[in-house]
Each structure stands twice: as structure tokens, then as C-alpha cells.
Amino acid sequence: ARRVGNTYIQHLWTVDTRNPETKDINGYLINLVNPNLGEEFEIGQVYITFCTAQSVKGPHMHYGNKTDRFYCIGGRVVVICRNEQAQEIKEYILHAYDTQLLIIPPYNSHAFIALDNQAAAILSIPTEGYNPKETYNQIETQYKDYDFKKWTK
């Protein structure tokens, strides 16, 4: 049997940006991927997925070698992940301007719920791109014992 890795949070580093004249801090950048730091992974696609307020998007699972990386760029969202081999469920709350990147390895299913009665936007950087002609790389899955309504009350 293929070993299934667990989902996890990668903490991202930030760099203050400064006004060139006054040297005052005028913002910051959040590093998502930087090959100069020895970070290497394939980028198959970069896209933004939107989730309407209080709705469940998913769950679904990717087969093969596809790893997803999620960064919340708008609103606040809970991502519910299930390791299909261990049948273990983990919940991750992501919000805009946070320094957390959620890594979802192959064979982990996932769903999103936008929180706080507002839509959420997630930047997704999967290792393989989406091809609408190929349906074999993702399947719908059921979380029969999971209470999604606890997040939408």
C-alpha cells in the first residue's frame, strides 16, 4: 500500500518593505516560494478558488502525485482534510494576511467552508495543473461522520 503523508502547515517568512526615502516600514511581503532558499517543488498551476459565505466546497481528493498548497488571500476559511489511509480528519483555519501555507499531499481529501458570513479566496499552487478533460485525477468523497454544520451556524 502506498504511504499517505499527513497535511501540515508550513510557516512562511515575511520581509518588511520600506519607503526608500524615509526608511519607514510601508508594508511587507510574504514569501510563498523561493528557490534561492533551497525550496523546490513543481508548480503545475497557480489559481485562485473562491468559496461563497457559509457554503461547503468539496470534499474531493486528488490521486496520483498531486500535492496542493493553499494560502488564504481573502476572508477566513476552514479547510477540512482527511488522510484517506488513516481516516484521520484535521481542521485548519486560514485567514488573509496570515503566514501559513497549508500543504495537502496526495491521497488526502479536502473541503473548504468560508467563515464569518463572507466569501473567502484561496491561492492554490498544485504540483499538477487542472485539466477538465481528465476526470480520473480527482473524485468526490464523503465525510459521513463529519458535522459540516458546526461551521455554518
Tab-separated table of N, CA and C in Angstrom:
chain	number	residue	atom	x	y	z
A	1	ALA	N	0.843	-1.193	0.000
A	1	ALA	CA	0.000	0.000	0.000
A	1	ALA	C	0.882	1.249	0.000
A	2	ARG	N	0.421	2.240	-0.708
A	2	ARG	CA	1.157	3.491	-0.775
A	2	ARG	C	1.003	4.257	0.543
A	3	ARG	N	2.095	4.765	1.072
A	3	ARG	CA	2.047	5.549	2.309
A	3	ARG	C	1.469	6.920	1.994
A	4	VAL	N	0.547	7.347	2.820
A	4	VAL	CA	-0.091	8.637	2.638
A	4	VAL	C	0.476	9.597	3.669
A	5	GLY	N	1.005	10.732	3.204
A	5	GLY	CA	1.524	11.736	4.127
A	5	GLY	C	0.391	12.533	4.747
A	6	ASN	N	0.674	13.155	5.851
A	6	ASN	CA	-0.317	13.977	6.529
A	6	ASN	C	-0.266	15.415	6.029
A	7	THR	N	-1.393	16.082	6.109
A	7	THR	CA	-1.426	17.514	5.818
A	7	THR	C	-0.672	18.245	6.919
A	8	TYR	N	-0.144	19.403	6.589
A	8	TYR	CA	0.568	20.167	7.606
A	8	TYR	C	0.646	21.632	7.197
A	9	ILE	N	0.960	22.464	8.181
A	9	ILE	CA	1.123	23.896	7.966
A	9	ILE	C	2.602	24.216	7.841
A	10	GLN	N	2.953	24.958	6.801
A	10	GLN	CA	4.312	25.490	6.662
A	10	GLN	C	4.237	26.967	7.018
A	11	HIS	N	5.015	27.384	7.992
A	11	HIS	CA	5.031	28.795	8.381
A	11	HIS	C	5.927	29.565	7.422
A	12	LEU	N	5.380	30.621	6.865
A	12	LEU	CA	6.072	31.418	5.867
A	12	LEU	C	6.781	32.591	6.532
A	13	TRP	N	7.861	33.026	5.932
A	13	TRP	CA	8.565	34.169	6.497
A	13	TRP	C	8.154	35.425	5.757
A	14	THR	N	8.220	36.522	6.483
A	14	THR	CA	7.856	37.815	5.912
A	14	THR	C	9.074	38.730	5.896
A	15	VAL	N	9.024	39.696	5.013
A	15	VAL	CA	10.087	40.695	4.907
A	15	VAL	C	9.402	42.060	4.885
A	16	ASP	N	9.805	42.940	5.802
A	16	ASP	CA	9.274	44.301	5.795
A	16	ASP	C	9.748	45.022	4.542
A	17	THR	N	8.858	45.821	3.972
A	17	THR	CA	9.249	46.697	2.874
A	17	THR	C	9.317	48.119	3.429
A	18	ARG	N	10.190	48.938	2.844
A	18	ARG	CA	10.433	50.279	3.387
A	18	ARG	C	10.372	51.347	2.301
A	19	ASN	N	9.963	52.509	2.717
A	19	ASN	CA	9.999	53.673	1.855
A	19	ASN	C	11.468	54.000	1.613
A	20	PRO	N	11.911	54.129	0.356
A	20	PRO	CA	13.337	54.354	0.098
A	20	PRO	C	13.867	55.675	0.642
A	21	GLU	N	13.010	56.661	0.774
A	21	GLU	CA	13.472	57.965	1.271
A	21	GLU	C	13.474	58.039	2.790
A	22	THR	N	12.349	57.648	3.405
A	22	THR	CA	12.231	57.802	4.859
A	22	THR	C	12.683	56.574	5.634
A	23	LYS	N	12.798	55.463	4.944
A	23	LYS	CA	13.147	54.170	5.549
A	23	LYS	C	12.041	53.642	6.469
A	24	ASP	N	10.870	54.290	6.455
A	24	ASP	CA	9.735	53.822	7.241
A	24	ASP	C	9.197	52.528	6.637
A	25	ILE	N	8.729	51.642	7.497
A	25	ILE	CA	8.097	50.419	7.012
A	25	ILE	C	6.762	50.789	6.385
A	26	ASN	N	6.560	50.357	5.136
A	26	ASN	CA	5.327	50.685	4.422
A	26	ASN	C	4.532	49.447	4.023
A	27	GLY	N	4.926	48.320	4.543
A	27	GLY	CA	4.233	47.075	4.238
A	27	GLY	C	5.167	45.895	4.437
A	28	TYR	N	4.808	44.783	3.855
A	28	TYR	CA	5.640	43.588	3.934
A	28	TYR	C	5.285	42.654	2.798
A	29	LEU	N	6.147	41.707	2.566
A	29	LEU	CA	5.840	40.653	1.603
A	29	LEU	C	5.904	39.323	2.332
A	30	ILE	N	5.110	38.401	1.847
A	30	ILE	CA	5.094	37.051	2.409
A	30	ILE	C	5.662	36.125	1.352
A	31	ASN	N	6.717	35.418	1.701
A	31	ASN	CA	7.382	34.511	0.777
A	31	ASN	C	6.589	33.208	0.660
A	32	LEU	N	6.083	32.904	-0.535
A	32	LEU	CA	5.372	31.641	-0.757
A	32	LEU	C	6.292	30.575	-1.314
A	33	VAL	N	7.123	30.942	-2.266
A	33	VAL	CA	8.061	30.012	-2.880
A	33	VAL	C	9.333	30.784	-3.184
A	34	ASN	N	10.474	30.233	-2.776
A	34	ASN	CA	11.737	30.902	-3.066
A	34	ASN	C	12.821	29.857	-3.326
A	35	PRO	N	13.097	29.558	-4.598
A	35	PRO	CA	14.124	28.569	-4.926
A	35	PRO	C	15.509	28.966	-4.429
A	36	ASN	N	15.737	30.266	-4.195
A	36	ASN	CA	17.031	30.712	-3.677
A	36	ASN	C	17.293	30.231	-2.260
A	37	LEU	N	16.243	29.793	-1.586
A	37	LEU	CA	16.390	29.282	-0.218
A	37	LEU	C	16.382	27.754	-0.178
A	38	GLY	N	16.536	27.135	-1.321
A	38	GLY	CA	16.562	25.677	-1.375
A	38	GLY	C	15.179	25.053	-1.418
A	39	GLU	N	14.135	25.869	-1.573
A	39	GLU	CA	12.775	25.347	-1.663
A	39	GLU	C	12.527	24.926	-3.105
A	40	GLU	N	12.212	23.672	-3.273
A	40	GLU	CA	11.951	23.189	-4.618
A	40	GLU	C	10.693	22.351	-4.637
A	41	PHE	N	9.773	22.678	-5.503
A	41	PHE	CA	8.652	21.818	-5.817
A	41	PHE	C	8.099	22.238	-7.160
A	42	GLU	N	7.470	21.298	-7.794
A	42	GLU	CA	6.905	21.582	-9.108
A	42	GLU	C	5.685	22.474	-8.962
A	43	ILE	N	5.531	23.385	-9.899
A	43	ILE	CA	4.332	24.208	-9.960
A	43	ILE	C	3.610	23.837	-11.243
A	44	GLY	N	2.482	23.156	-11.098
A	44	GLY	CA	1.716	22.746	-12.261
A	44	GLY	C	0.706	23.792	-12.684
A	45	GLN	N	0.326	24.643	-11.733
A	45	GLN	CA	-0.684	25.650	-11.996
A	45	GLN	C	-0.710	26.596	-10.797
A	46	VAL	N	-1.158	27.809	-11.006
A	46	VAL	CA	-1.403	28.760	-9.922
A	46	VAL	C	-2.769	29.362	-10.198
A	47	TYR	N	-3.683	29.236	-9.229
A	47	TYR	CA	-5.023	29.785	-9.431
A	47	TYR	C	-5.628	30.213	-8.107
A	48	ILE	N	-6.709	30.971	-8.186
A	48	ILE	CA	-7.451	31.400	-7.005
A	48	ILE	C	-8.811	30.719	-7.038
A	49	THR	N	-9.184	30.084	-5.943
A	49	THR	CA	-10.502	29.487	-5.826
A	49	THR	C	-11.299	30.294	-4.807
A	50	PHE	N	-12.551	30.541	-5.125
A	50	PHE	CA	-13.422	31.326	-4.264
A	50	PHE	C	-14.490	30.434	-3.648
A	51	CYS	N	-14.815	30.717	-2.420
A	51	CYS	CA	-15.836	29.960	-1.699
A	51	CYS	C	-16.852	30.955	-1.160
A	52	THR	N	-18.114	30.789	-1.520
A	52	THR	CA	-19.136	31.716	-1.040
A	52	THR	C	-19.363	31.525	0.456
A	53	ALA	N	-19.875	32.556	1.086
A	53	ALA	CA	-20.052	32.558	2.542
A	53	ALA	C	-20.899	31.380	3.020
A	54	GLN	N	-20.396	30.710	4.048
A	54	GLN	CA	-21.112	29.654	4.758
A	54	GLN	C	-21.428	28.431	3.906
A	55	SER	N	-20.809	28.293	2.744
A	55	SER	CA	-21.077	27.116	1.913
A	55	SER	C	-19.900	26.156	1.977
A	56	VAL	N	-20.197	24.879	1.768
A	56	VAL	CA	-19.165	23.842	1.763
A	56	VAL	C	-18.740	23.622	0.323
A	57	LYS	N	-17.457	23.715	0.065
A	57	LYS	CA	-16.901	23.466	-1.270
A	57	LYS	C	-16.101	22.179	-1.177
A	58	GLY	N	-16.527	21.154	-1.881
A	58	GLY	CA	-15.915	19.840	-1.775
A	58	GLY	C	-16.821	18.949	-0.951
A	59	PRO	N	-16.332	17.896	-0.382
A	59	PRO	CA	-14.936	17.464	-0.404
A	59	PRO	C	-14.603	16.685	-1.666
A	60	HIS	N	-13.321	16.700	-1.991
A	60	HIS	CA	-12.815	15.874	-3.079
A	60	HIS	C	-11.362	15.508	-2.787
A	61	MET	N	-10.853	14.600	-3.585
A	61	MET	CA	-9.496	14.102	-3.374
A	61	MET	C	-8.788	13.979	-4.709
A	62	HIS	N	-7.491	14.231	-4.702
A	62	HIS	CA	-6.656	14.069	-5.892
A	62	HIS	C	-5.869	12.775	-5.786
A	63	TYR	N	-5.810	12.065	-6.893
A	63	TYR	CA	-4.992	10.857	-6.957
A	63	TYR	C	-3.651	11.187	-7.585
A	64	GLY	N	-2.805	10.200	-7.696
A	64	GLY	CA	-1.508	10.394	-8.322
A	64	GLY	C	-0.554	11.099	-7.384
A	65	ASN	N	0.272	11.941	-7.953
A	65	ASN	CA	1.308	12.615	-7.168
A	65	ASN	C	0.979	14.073	-6.878
A	66	LYS	N	-0.252	14.480	-7.064
A	66	LYS	CA	-0.621	15.886	-6.901
A	66	LYS	C	-0.615	16.308	-5.432
A	67	THR	N	0.161	17.353	-5.157
A	67	THR	CA	0.178	17.991	-3.844
A	67	THR	C	-0.400	19.385	-4.025
A	68	ASP	N	-1.300	19.775	-3.135
A	68	ASP	CA	-1.866	21.119	-3.160
A	68	ASP	C	-1.218	21.966	-2.085
A	69	ARG	N	-1.094	23.250	-2.367
A	69	ARG	CA	-0.627	24.229	-1.382
A	69	ARG	C	-1.647	25.363	-1.384
A	70	PHE	N	-2.208	25.662	-0.204
A	70	PHE	CA	-3.251	26.671	-0.092
A	70	PHE	C	-2.778	27.836	0.759
A	71	TYR	N	-3.044	29.047	0.257
A	71	TYR	CA	-2.775	30.263	1.014
A	71	TYR	C	-4.016	31.149	0.908
A	72	CYS	N	-4.588	31.522	2.036
A	72	CYS	CA	-5.800	32.343	2.051
A	72	CYS	C	-5.434	33.796	1.749
A	73	ILE	N	-6.044	34.354	0.707
A	73	ILE	CA	-5.757	35.743	0.335
A	73	ILE	C	-6.942	36.669	0.602
A	74	GLY	N	-8.070	36.113	1.014
A	74	GLY	CA	-9.229	36.941	1.308
A	74	GLY	C	-10.184	36.232	2.235
A	75	GLY	N	-10.624	36.923	3.266
A	75	GLY	CA	-11.575	36.336	4.198
A	75	GLY	C	-10.919	35.360	5.161
A	76	ARG	N	-11.747	34.436	5.641
A	76	ARG	CA	-11.282	33.412	6.574
A	76	ARG	C	-11.973	32.117	6.199
A	77	VAL	N	-11.238	31.026	6.227
A	77	VAL	CA	-11.759	29.754	5.755
A	77	VAL	C	-11.279	28.635	6.664
A	78	VAL	N	-12.117	27.621	6.822
A	78	VAL	CA	-11.659	26.392	7.467
A	78	VAL	C	-11.481	25.369	6.342
A	79	VAL	N	-10.336	24.695	6.353
A	79	VAL	CA	-10.067	23.629	5.395
A	79	VAL	C	-10.092	22.330	6.194
A	80	ILE	N	-10.982	21.437	5.801
A	80	ILE	CA	-11.117	20.152	6.480
A	80	ILE	C	-10.418	19.122	5.610
A	81	CYS	N	-9.428	18.435	6.182
A	81	CYS	CA	-8.622	17.469	5.436
A	81	CYS	C	-8.750	16.092	6.072
A	82	ARG	N	-8.803	15.086	5.229
A	82	ARG	CA	-8.859	13.714	5.739
A	82	ARG	C	-7.777	12.877	5.070
A	83	ASN	N	-6.938	12.275	5.893
A	83	ASN	CA	-5.969	11.304	5.418
A	83	ASN	C	-6.764	10.035	5.125
A	84	GLU	N	-6.864	9.680	3.850
A	84	GLU	CA	-7.721	8.561	3.453
A	84	GLU	C	-7.216	7.213	3.971
A	85	GLN	N	-5.925	7.078	4.180
A	85	GLN	CA	-5.389	5.816	4.678
A	85	GLN	C	-5.691	5.658	6.165
A	86	ALA	N	-5.436	6.693	6.937
A	86	ALA	CA	-5.633	6.625	8.385
A	86	ALA	C	-7.046	7.018	8.798
A	87	GLN	N	-7.841	7.544	7.864
A	87	GLN	CA	-9.182	8.038	8.151
A	87	GLN	C	-9.157	9.081	9.270
A	88	GLU	N	-8.103	9.876	9.290
A	88	GLU	CA	-7.932	10.912	10.301
A	88	GLU	C	-8.320	12.259	9.700
A	89	ILE	N	-9.123	13.035	10.435
A	89	ILE	CA	-9.555	14.346	9.968
A	89	ILE	C	-8.851	15.429	10.766
A	90	LYS	N	-8.351	16.448	10.037
A	90	LYS	CA	-7.748	17.622	10.660
A	90	LYS	C	-8.424	18.857	10.095
A	91	GLU	N	-8.558	19.880	10.930
A	91	GLU	CA	-9.166	21.140	10.530
A	91	GLU	C	-8.122	22.244	10.643
A	92	TYR	N	-8.066	23.095	9.624
A	92	TYR	CA	-7.110	24.207	9.610
A	92	TYR	C	-7.879	25.487	9.311
A	93	ILE	N	-7.710	26.487	10.152
A	93	ILE	CA	-8.322	27.783	9.890
A	93	ILE	C	-7.245	28.698	9.316
A	94	LEU	N	-7.525	29.203	8.120
A	94	LEU	CA	-6.609	30.107	7.425
A	94	LEU	C	-7.305	31.449	7.249
A	95	HIS	N	-6.542	32.519	7.298
A	95	HIS	CA	-7.124	33.831	7.035
A	95	HIS	C	-6.123	34.697	6.275
A	96	ALA	N	-6.689	35.694	5.607
A	96	ALA	CA	-5.864	36.597	4.809
A	96	ALA	C	-4.813	37.262	5.686
A	97	TYR	N	-3.661	37.470	5.137
A	97	TYR	CA	-2.513	38.123	5.779
A	97	TYR	C	-1.820	37.231	6.811
A	98	ASP	N	-2.238	35.996	6.936
A	98	ASP	CA	-1.574	35.071	7.835
A	98	ASP	C	-0.298	34.574	7.168
A	99	THR	N	0.576	33.980	7.923
A	99	THR	CA	1.830	33.470	7.359
A	99	THR	C	1.840	31.946	7.354
A	100	GLN	N	0.690	31.352	7.031
A	100	GLN	CA	0.602	29.898	6.997
A	100	GLN	C	0.236	29.418	5.594
A	101	LEU	N	0.963	28.435	5.141
A	101	LEU	CA	0.697	27.770	3.873
A	101	LEU	C	0.299	26.337	4.213
A	102	LEU	N	-0.882	25.922	3.797
A	102	LEU	CA	-1.350	24.566	4.083
A	102	LEU	C	-0.895	23.640	2.968
A	103	ILE	N	-0.203	22.568	3.336
A	103	ILE	CA	0.289	21.572	2.375
A	103	ILE	C	-0.611	20.343	2.451
A	104	ILE	N	-1.165	19.935	1.309
A	104	ILE	CA	-2.039	18.769	1.253
A	104	ILE	C	-1.418	17.759	0.293
A	105	PRO	N	-0.774	16.716	0.835
A	105	PRO	CA	-0.135	15.702	-0.012
A	105	PRO	C	-1.167	14.842	-0.759
A	106	PRO	N	-0.705	14.022	-1.698
A	106	PRO	CA	-1.618	13.128	-2.415
A	106	PRO	C	-2.387	12.224	-1.449
A	107	TYR	N	-3.582	11.832	-1.893
A	107	TYR	CA	-4.447	10.907	-1.160
A	107	TYR	C	-4.966	11.470	0.154
A	108	ASN	N	-5.038	12.797	0.252
A	108	ASN	CA	-5.717	13.464	1.353
A	108	ASN	C	-6.878	14.238	0.747
A	109	SER	N	-8.082	13.921	1.172
A	109	SER	CA	-9.236	14.654	0.665
A	109	SER	C	-9.380	15.954	1.436
A	110	HIS	N	-10.116	16.906	0.846
A	110	HIS	CA	-10.256	18.203	1.494
A	110	HIS	C	-11.532	18.905	1.049
A	111	ALA	N	-12.003	19.792	1.943
A	111	ALA	CA	-13.167	20.634	1.681
A	111	ALA	C	-12.901	21.989	2.319
A	112	PHE	N	-13.622	23.024	1.849
A	112	PHE	CA	-13.487	24.379	2.409
A	112	PHE	C	-14.848	24.858	2.890
A	113	ILE	N	-14.821	25.722	3.895
A	113	ILE	CA	-16.005	26.474	4.283
A	113	ILE	C	-15.551	27.897	4.596
A	114	ALA	N	-16.144	28.865	3.904
A	114	ALA	CA	-15.844	30.270	4.186
A	114	ALA	C	-16.564	30.652	5.475
A	115	LEU	N	-15.839	31.289	6.374
A	115	LEU	CA	-16.375	31.634	7.692
A	115	LEU	C	-16.785	33.103	7.759
A	116	ASP	N	-17.401	33.476	8.860
A	116	ASP	CA	-17.717	34.874	9.190
A	116	ASP	C	-18.710	35.520	8.228
A	117	ASN	N	-19.579	34.745	7.632
A	117	ASN	CA	-20.608	35.276	6.727
A	117	ASN	C	-20.040	36.111	5.583
A	118	GLN	N	-18.849	35.752	5.117
A	118	GLN	CA	-18.282	36.418	3.943
A	118	GLN	C	-17.554	35.391	3.088
A	119	ALA	N	-17.404	35.718	1.828
A	119	ALA	CA	-16.689	34.825	0.910
A	119	ALA	C	-15.211	34.788	1.270
A	120	ALA	N	-14.551	33.736	0.829
A	120	ALA	CA	-13.108	33.604	1.040
A	120	ALA	C	-12.449	33.279	-0.291
A	121	ALA	N	-11.178	33.653	-0.398
A	121	ALA	CA	-10.395	33.376	-1.603
A	121	ALA	C	-9.114	32.668	-1.192
A	122	ILE	N	-8.806	31.585	-1.896
A	122	ILE	CA	-7.613	30.793	-1.598
A	122	ILE	C	-6.745	30.720	-2.844
A	123	LEU	N	-5.480	31.090	-2.683
A	123	LEU	CA	-4.496	30.909	-3.739
A	123	LEU	C	-4.042	29.454	-3.662
A	124	SER	N	-4.152	28.756	-4.768
A	124	SER	CA	-3.774	27.349	-4.815
A	124	SER	C	-2.591	27.166	-5.757
A	125	ILE	N	-1.592	26.412	-5.284
A	125	ILE	CA	-0.399	26.136	-6.088
A	125	ILE	C	-0.195	24.616	-6.111
A	126	PRO	N	-0.929	23.910	-6.972
A	126	PRO	CA	-0.758	22.456	-7.044
A	126	PRO	C	0.454	22.070	-7.896
A	127	THR	N	0.935	20.870	-7.653
A	127	THR	CA	2.076	20.372	-8.425
A	127	THR	C	1.663	19.898	-9.815
A	128	GLU	N	0.366	19.690	-10.023
A	128	GLU	CA	-0.146	19.313	-11.337
A	128	GLU	C	-1.308	20.225	-11.674
A	129	GLY	N	-1.385	20.646	-12.911
A	129	GLY	CA	-2.452	21.540	-13.335
A	129	GLY	C	-3.770	20.830	-13.538
A	130	TYR	N	-4.847	21.592	-13.458
A	130	TYR	CA	-6.191	21.077	-13.687
A	130	TYR	C	-6.422	20.917	-15.177
A	131	ASN	N	-6.930	19.772	-15.566
A	131	ASN	CA	-7.276	19.513	-16.950
A	131	ASN	C	-8.727	19.049	-16.973
A	132	PRO	N	-9.658	19.862	-17.466
A	132	PRO	CA	-11.074	19.479	-17.434
A	132	PRO	C	-11.396	18.229	-18.245
A	133	LYS	N	-10.506	17.824	-19.139
A	133	LYS	CA	-10.736	16.608	-19.920
A	133	LYS	C	-10.359	15.347	-19.155
A	134	GLU	N	-9.639	15.515	-18.043
A	134	GLU	CA	-9.220	14.369	-17.244
A	134	GLU	C	-9.983	14.370	-15.934
A	135	THR	N	-10.860	13.405	-15.761
A	135	THR	CA	-11.637	13.350	-14.519
A	135	THR	C	-11.076	12.315	-13.548
A	136	TYR	N	-10.103	11.536	-13.974
A	136	TYR	CA	-9.576	10.478	-13.122
A	136	TYR	C	-8.694	10.994	-11.989
A	137	ASN	N	-8.258	12.233	-12.057
A	137	ASN	CA	-7.317	12.710	-11.046
A	137	ASN	C	-7.996	13.298	-9.816
A	138	GLN	N	-9.318	13.314	-9.790
A	138	GLN	CA	-9.997	13.759	-8.582
A	138	GLN	C	-11.328	13.036	-8.469
A	139	ILE	N	-11.724	12.715	-7.254
A	139	ILE	CA	-13.015	12.082	-7.033
A	139	ILE	C	-13.721	12.784	-5.890
A	140	GLU	N	-15.025	12.735	-5.944
A	140	GLU	CA	-15.804	13.229	-4.812
A	140	GLU	C	-15.704	12.177	-3.711
A	141	THR	N	-15.705	12.631	-2.491
A	141	THR	CA	-15.612	11.723	-1.359
A	141	THR	C	-16.613	12.176	-0.307
A	142	GLN	N	-17.006	11.302	0.546
A	142	GLN	CA	-17.996	11.614	1.568
A	142	GLN	C	-17.355	11.624	2.947
A	143	TYR	N	-17.766	12.544	3.775
A	143	TYR	CA	-17.335	12.615	5.166
A	143	TYR	C	-18.572	12.276	6.000
A	144	LYS	N	-18.948	11.013	6.009
A	144	LYS	CA	-20.217	10.592	6.597
A	144	LYS	C	-20.340	10.942	8.074
A	145	ASP	N	-19.251	10.906	8.807
A	145	ASP	CA	-19.313	11.169	10.246
A	145	ASP	C	-18.879	12.581	10.610
A	146	TYR	N	-18.736	13.462	9.643
A	146	TYR	CA	-18.256	14.806	9.927
A	146	TYR	C	-19.414	15.793	9.923
A	147	ASP	N	-19.458	16.680	10.907
A	147	ASP	CA	-20.516	17.675	11.042
A	147	ASP	C	-20.073	19.010	10.419
A	148	PHE	N	-20.357	19.190	9.128
A	148	PHE	CA	-20.025	20.448	8.461
A	148	PHE	C	-20.837	21.613	9.024
A	149	LYS	N	-22.020	21.322	9.535
A	149	LYS	CA	-22.912	22.391	10.016
A	149	LYS	C	-22.344	23.127	11.220
A	150	LYS	N	-21.396	22.523	11.933
A	150	LYS	CA	-20.824	23.219	13.090
A	150	LYS	C	-20.119	24.509	12.685
A	151	TRP	N	-19.715	24.621	11.406
A	151	TRP	CA	-19.020	25.809	10.913
A	151	TRP	C	-19.977	26.826	10.276
A	152	THR	N	-21.209	26.432	10.009
A	152	THR	CA	-22.131	27.309	9.280
A	152	THR	C	-23.284	27.801	10.141
A	153	LYS	N	-23.168	27.700	11.439
A	153	LYS	CA	-24.244	28.145	12.340
A	153	LYS	C	-24.156	29.620	12.601
